[in-house]
JSON list of C-alpha atoms in Angstrom, two decimals:
[
{"chain": "R", "resi": 19, "resn": "UNK", "atom": "CA", "xyz": [167.10, 51.80, 238.62]},
{"chain": "R", "resi": 20, "resn": "UNK", "atom": "CA", "xyz": [168.08, 56.19, 239.10]},
{"chain": "R", "resi": 21, "resn": "UNK", "atom": "CA", "xyz": [169.41, 57.90, 236.01]},
{"chain": "R", "resi": 22, "resn": "UNK", "atom": "CA", "xyz": [171.20, 61.09, 236.68]},
{"chain": "R", "resi": 23, "resn": "UNK", "atom": "CA", "xyz": [170.69, 64.01, 234.20]},
{"chain": "R", "resi": 24, "resn": "UNK", "atom": "CA", "xyz": [172.43, 67.31, 234.09]},
{"chain": "R", "resi": 25, "resn": "UNK", "atom": "CA", "xyz": [169.90, 70.20, 234.18]},
{"chain": "R", "resi": 26, "resn": "UNK", "atom": "CA", "xyz": [171.30, 73.89, 233.44]},
{"chain": "R", "resi": 27, "resn": "UNK", "atom": "CA", "xyz": [173.78, 72.92, 235.81]},
{"chain": "R", "resi": 28, "resn": "UNK", "atom": "CA", "xyz": [172.78, 70.35, 238.33]},
{"chain": "R", "resi": 29, "resn": "UNK", "atom": "CA", "xyz": [172.24, 67.00, 238.67]},
{"chain": "R", "resi": 30, "resn": "UNK", "atom": "CA", "xyz": [169.47, 65.31, 238.41]},
{"chain": "R", "resi": 31, "resn": "UNK", "atom": "CA", "xyz": [168.71, 62.00, 239.89]},
{"chain": "R", "resi": 32, "resn": "UNK", "atom": "CA", "xyz": [165.05, 61.31, 237.75]},
{"chain": "R", "resi": 33, "resn": "UNK", "atom": "CA", "xyz": [163.35, 57.59, 238.96]},
{"chain": "R", "resi": 34, "resn": "UNK", "atom": "CA", "xyz": [162.93, 58.37, 242.53]},
{"chain": "R", "resi": 35, "resn": "UNK", "atom": "CA", "xyz": [160.10, 60.74, 241.72]},
{"chain": "R", "resi": 36, "resn": "UNK", "atom": "CA", "xyz": [158.56, 57.66, 239.25]},
{"chain": "R", "resi": 37, "resn": "UNK", "atom": "CA", "xyz": [159.26, 55.29, 242.38]},
{"chain": "R", "resi": 38, "resn": "UNK", "atom": "CA", "xyz": [156.56, 57.12, 244.27]},
{"chain": "R", "resi": 39, "resn": "UNK", "atom": "CA", "xyz": [154.33, 58.18, 242.13]},
{"chain": "R", "resi": 40, "resn": "UNK", "atom": "CA", "xyz": [153.70, 54.17, 241.25]},
{"chain": "R", "resi": 41, "resn": "UNK", "atom": "CA", "xyz": [153.56, 53.40, 244.76]},
{"chain": "R", "resi": 42, "resn": "UNK", "atom": "CA", "xyz": [151.52, 56.24, 245.53]},
{"chain": "R", "resi": 43, "resn": "UNK", "atom": "CA", "xyz": [149.10, 54.78, 243.38]},
{"chain": "R", "resi": 44, "resn": "UNK", "atom": "CA", "xyz": [149.69, 51.50, 244.09]},
{"chain": "R", "resi": 45, "resn": "UNK", "atom": "CA", "xyz": [147.93, 52.47, 247.79]},
{"chain": "R", "resi": 46, "resn": "UNK", "atom": "CA", "xyz": [145.15, 53.86, 245.94]},
{"chain": "R", "resi": 47, "resn": "UNK", "atom": "CA", "xyz": [143.97, 50.73, 244.50]},
{"chain": "R", "resi": 48, "resn": "UNK", "atom": "CA", "xyz": [144.56, 49.11, 246.82]},
{"chain": "R", "resi": 49, "resn": "UNK", "atom": "CA", "xyz": [142.83, 50.74, 249.79]},
{"chain": "R", "resi": 50, "resn": "UNK", "atom": "CA", "xyz": [138.99, 51.35, 246.32]},
{"chain": "R", "resi": 51, "resn": "UNK", "atom": "CA", "xyz": [139.92, 47.41, 246.41]},
{"chain": "R", "resi": 52, "resn": "UNK", "atom": "CA", "xyz": [139.95, 46.60, 250.62]},
{"chain": "R", "resi": 53, "resn": "UNK", "atom": "CA", "xyz": [136.35, 49.50, 250.57]},
{"chain": "R", "resi": 54, "resn": "UNK", "atom": "CA", "xyz": [135.27, 47.50, 247.22]},
{"chain": "R", "resi": 55, "resn": "UNK", "atom": "CA", "xyz": [135.71, 44.15, 249.21]},
{"chain": "R", "resi": 56, "resn": "UNK", "atom": "CA", "xyz": [133.90, 45.22, 251.66]},
{"chain": "R", "resi": 57, "resn": "UNK", "atom": "CA", "xyz": [131.07, 46.47, 250.12]},
{"chain": "R", "resi": 58, "resn": "UNK", "atom": "CA", "xyz": [131.17, 43.02, 248.23]},
{"chain": "R", "resi": 59, "resn": "UNK", "atom": "CA", "xyz": [130.89, 41.25, 251.89]},
{"chain": "R", "resi": 60, "resn": "UNK", "atom": "CA", "xyz": [128.29, 43.16, 253.00]},
{"chain": "R", "resi": 61, "resn": "UNK", "atom": "CA", "xyz": [125.93, 42.53, 250.04]},
{"chain": "R", "resi": 62, "resn": "UNK", "atom": "CA", "xyz": [126.33, 38.16, 249.97]},
{"chain": "R", "resi": 63, "resn": "UNK", "atom": "CA", "xyz": [125.87, 38.92, 253.25]},
{"chain": "R", "resi": 64, "resn": "UNK", "atom": "CA", "xyz": [122.69, 40.78, 252.45]},
{"chain": "R", "resi": 65, "resn": "UNK", "atom": "CA", "xyz": [122.01, 37.80, 249.82]},
{"chain": "R", "resi": 66, "resn": "UNK", "atom": "CA", "xyz": [122.29, 35.04, 252.62]},
{"chain": "R", "resi": 67, "resn": "UNK", "atom": "CA", "xyz": [119.98, 36.53, 254.91]},
{"chain": "R", "resi": 68, "resn": "UNK", "atom": "CA", "xyz": [117.53, 36.63, 252.38]},
{"chain": "R", "resi": 69, "resn": "UNK", "atom": "CA", "xyz": [115.84, 39.63, 253.49]},
{"chain": "R", "resi": 70, "resn": "UNK", "atom": "CA", "xyz": [116.86, 43.25, 254.30]},
{"chain": "R", "resi": 71, "resn": "UNK", "atom": "CA", "xyz": [118.70, 44.05, 257.80]},
{"chain": "R", "resi": 72, "resn": "UNK", "atom": "CA", "xyz": [118.90, 47.73, 258.61]},
{"chain": "R", "resi": 73, "resn": "UNK", "atom": "CA", "xyz": [122.03, 47.02, 261.05]},
{"chain": "R", "resi": 74, "resn": "UNK", "atom": "CA", "xyz": [123.71, 46.08, 258.14]},
{"chain": "R", "resi": 75, "resn": "UNK", "atom": "CA", "xyz": [125.31, 49.16, 256.60]},
{"chain": "R", "resi": 76, "resn": "UNK", "atom": "CA", "xyz": [127.55, 49.16, 253.22]},
{"chain": "R", "resi": 77, "resn": "UNK", "atom": "CA", "xyz": [131.49, 50.38, 253.67]},
{"chain": "R", "resi": 78, "resn": "UNK", "atom": "CA", "xyz": [131.21, 53.74, 252.29]},
{"chain": "R", "resi": 79, "resn": "UNK", "atom": "CA", "xyz": [127.81, 55.44, 251.23]},
{"chain": "R", "resi": 80, "resn": "UNK", "atom": "CA", "xyz": [127.24, 59.63, 250.51]},
{"chain": "R", "resi": 81, "resn": "UNK", "atom": "CA", "xyz": [123.77, 60.69, 250.64]},
{"chain": "R", "resi": 82, "resn": "UNK", "atom": "CA", "xyz": [122.65, 64.81, 250.54]},
{"chain": "R", "resi": 83, "resn": "UNK", "atom": "CA", "xyz": [119.44, 65.98, 252.75]},
{"chain": "R", "resi": 84, "resn": "UNK", "atom": "CA", "xyz": [117.21, 68.39, 251.67]},
{"chain": "R", "resi": 85, "resn": "UNK", "atom": "CA", "xyz": [119.53, 71.60, 252.98]},
{"chain": "R", "resi": 86, "resn": "UNK", "atom": "CA", "xyz": [122.00, 70.24, 249.75]},
{"chain": "R", "resi": 87, "resn": "UNK", "atom": "CA", "xyz": [124.23, 68.81, 252.16]},
{"chain": "R", "resi": 88, "resn": "UNK", "atom": "CA", "xyz": [126.15, 66.28, 251.81]},
{"chain": "R", "resi": 89, "resn": "UNK", "atom": "CA", "xyz": [126.46, 63.26, 254.23]},
{"chain": "R", "resi": 90, "resn": "UNK", "atom": "CA", "xyz": [128.87, 60.71, 254.41]},
{"chain": "R", "resi": 91, "resn": "UNK", "atom": "CA", "xyz": [129.17, 57.43, 256.11]},
{"chain": "R", "resi": 92, "resn": "UNK", "atom": "CA", "xyz": [132.05, 55.05, 256.57]},
{"chain": "R", "resi": 93, "resn": "UNK", "atom": "CA", "xyz": [131.97, 52.01, 258.70]},
{"chain": "R", "resi": 94, "resn": "UNK", "atom": "CA", "xyz": [128.60, 52.16, 259.81]},
{"chain": "R", "resi": 95, "resn": "UNK", "atom": "CA", "xyz": [129.89, 56.25, 261.12]},
{"chain": "R", "resi": 96, "resn": "UNK", "atom": "CA", "xyz": [128.17, 59.27, 260.28]},
{"chain": "R", "resi": 97, "resn": "UNK", "atom": "CA", "xyz": [129.74, 62.06, 259.02]},
{"chain": "R", "resi": 98, "resn": "UNK", "atom": "CA", "xyz": [128.82, 65.20, 258.17]},
{"chain": "R", "resi": 99, "resn": "UNK", "atom": "CA", "xyz": [130.36, 68.56, 256.11]},
{"chain": "R", "resi": 100, "resn": "UNK", "atom": "CA", "xyz": [129.37, 70.45, 259.70]},
{"chain": "R", "resi": 101, "resn": "UNK", "atom": "CA", "xyz": [131.00, 67.70, 261.47]},
{"chain": "R", "resi": 102, "resn": "UNK", "atom": "CA", "xyz": [134.22, 68.04, 259.30]},
{"chain": "R", "resi": 103, "resn": "UNK", "atom": "CA", "xyz": [134.06, 71.68, 259.66]},
{"chain": "R", "resi": 104, "resn": "UNK", "atom": "CA", "xyz": [133.94, 71.58, 263.68]},
{"chain": "R", "resi": 105, "resn": "UNK", "atom": "CA", "xyz": [136.36, 68.96, 263.51]},
{"chain": "R", "resi": 106, "resn": "UNK", "atom": "CA", "xyz": [138.86, 71.90, 262.07]},
{"chain": "R", "resi": 107, "resn": "UNK", "atom": "CA", "xyz": [137.71, 74.70, 263.78]},
{"chain": "R", "resi": 108, "resn": "UNK", "atom": "CA", "xyz": [138.74, 72.68, 266.92]},
{"chain": "R", "resi": 109, "resn": "UNK", "atom": "CA", "xyz": [141.96, 71.17, 266.37]},
{"chain": "R", "resi": 110, "resn": "UNK", "atom": "CA", "xyz": [143.41, 75.17, 264.72]},
{"chain": "R", "resi": 111, "resn": "UNK", "atom": "CA", "xyz": [142.17, 76.04, 268.09]},
{"chain": "R", "resi": 112, "resn": "UNK", "atom": "CA", "xyz": [143.85, 73.73, 269.86]},
{"chain": "R", "resi": 113, "resn": "UNK", "atom": "CA", "xyz": [147.31, 74.47, 270.81]},
{"chain": "R", "resi": 114, "resn": "UNK", "atom": "CA", "xyz": [148.56, 70.89, 271.45]},
{"chain": "R", "resi": 115, "resn": "UNK", "atom": "CA", "xyz": [152.42, 70.75, 272.66]},
{"chain": "R", "resi": 116, "resn": "UNK", "atom": "CA", "xyz": [154.38, 67.92, 270.48]},
{"chain": "R", "resi": 117, "resn": "UNK", "atom": "CA", "xyz": [157.65, 67.24, 272.02]},
{"chain": "R", "resi": 118, "resn": "UNK", "atom": "CA", "xyz": [159.12, 66.69, 268.63]},
{"chain": "R", "resi": 119, "resn": "UNK", "atom": "CA", "xyz": [158.24, 69.13, 267.17]},
{"chain": "R", "resi": 120, "resn": "UNK", "atom": "CA", "xyz": [159.26, 71.50, 269.91]},
{"chain": "R", "resi": 121, "resn": "UNK", "atom": "CA", "xyz": [162.44, 69.89, 269.03]},
{"chain": "R", "resi": 122, "resn": "UNK", "atom": "CA", "xyz": [163.13, 70.22, 265.68]},
{"chain": "R", "resi": 123, "resn": "UNK", "atom": "CA", "xyz": [162.60, 73.31, 265.53]},
{"chain": "R", "resi": 124, "resn": "UNK", "atom": "CA", "xyz": [165.15, 73.85, 268.34]},
{"chain": "R", "resi": 125, "resn": "UNK", "atom": "CA", "xyz": [167.67, 70.85, 266.41]},
{"chain": "R", "resi": 126, "resn": "UNK", "atom": "CA", "xyz": [166.98, 73.51, 263.24]},
{"chain": "R", "resi": 127, "resn": "UNK", "atom": "CA", "xyz": [167.43, 77.04, 264.99]},
{"chain": "R", "resi": 128, "resn": "UNK", "atom": "CA", "xyz": [170.16, 75.72, 266.61]},
{"chain": "R", "resi": 129, "resn": "UNK", "atom": "CA", "xyz": [172.60, 74.15, 262.70]},
{"chain": "R", "resi": 130, "resn": "UNK", "atom": "CA", "xyz": [170.09, 77.39, 260.87]},
{"chain": "R", "resi": 131, "resn": "UNK", "atom": "CA", "xyz": [172.10, 79.71, 263.92]},
{"chain": "R", "resi": 132, "resn": "UNK", "atom": "CA", "xyz": [176.19, 78.02, 263.94]},
{"chain": "R", "resi": 133, "resn": "UNK", "atom": "CA", "xyz": [176.01, 77.41, 259.65]},
{"chain": "R", "resi": 134, "resn": "UNK", "atom": "CA", "xyz": [175.74, 81.62, 259.83]},
{"chain": "R", "resi": 135, "resn": "UNK", "atom": "CA", "xyz": [178.18, 81.30, 262.31]},
{"chain": "R", "resi": 136, "resn": "UNK", "atom": "CA", "xyz": [180.65, 79.67, 260.46]},
{"chain": "R", "resi": 137, "resn": "UNK", "atom": "CA", "xyz": [179.35, 81.52, 257.31]},
{"chain": "R", "resi": 138, "resn": "UNK", "atom": "CA", "xyz": [180.50, 84.64, 258.60]},
{"chain": "R", "resi": 139, "resn": "UNK", "atom": "CA", "xyz": [183.49, 83.63, 260.22]},
{"chain": "R", "resi": 140, "resn": "UNK", "atom": "CA", "xyz": [184.76, 82.29, 257.10]},
{"chain": "R", "resi": 141, "resn": "UNK", "atom": "CA", "xyz": [184.76, 86.01, 255.33]},
{"chain": "R", "resi": 142, "resn": "UNK", "atom": "CA", "xyz": [185.30, 87.82, 257.90]},
{"chain": "R", "resi": 143, "resn": "UNK", "atom": "CA", "xyz": [183.24, 89.62, 259.11]}
]
């Protein structure tokens, strides 16, 4: 339920932040529930099989190397800090063209200029 409260002469709508916060927490709980369920299913398959099969991997695991570097395994795919740093560097170097970004920038610049011209016309400058 939305409430309108006056603070410092401004009308502030409360309730939306609470809704967004609750939705975010619920999404996080569901995400970790899915990961936990996948891990439990893996453990159940290991118990049904009766012996340890190295091909059956957990949903999520973290190990520390001899070099004190952390490695994570997510759904059987190994990810290390070096890999993430290389990917981030590659993304920063790659100047990809995004049509929606370009269109948004042009629209934003146009609206800014239109507002500036309207202000100058209204103020008589």
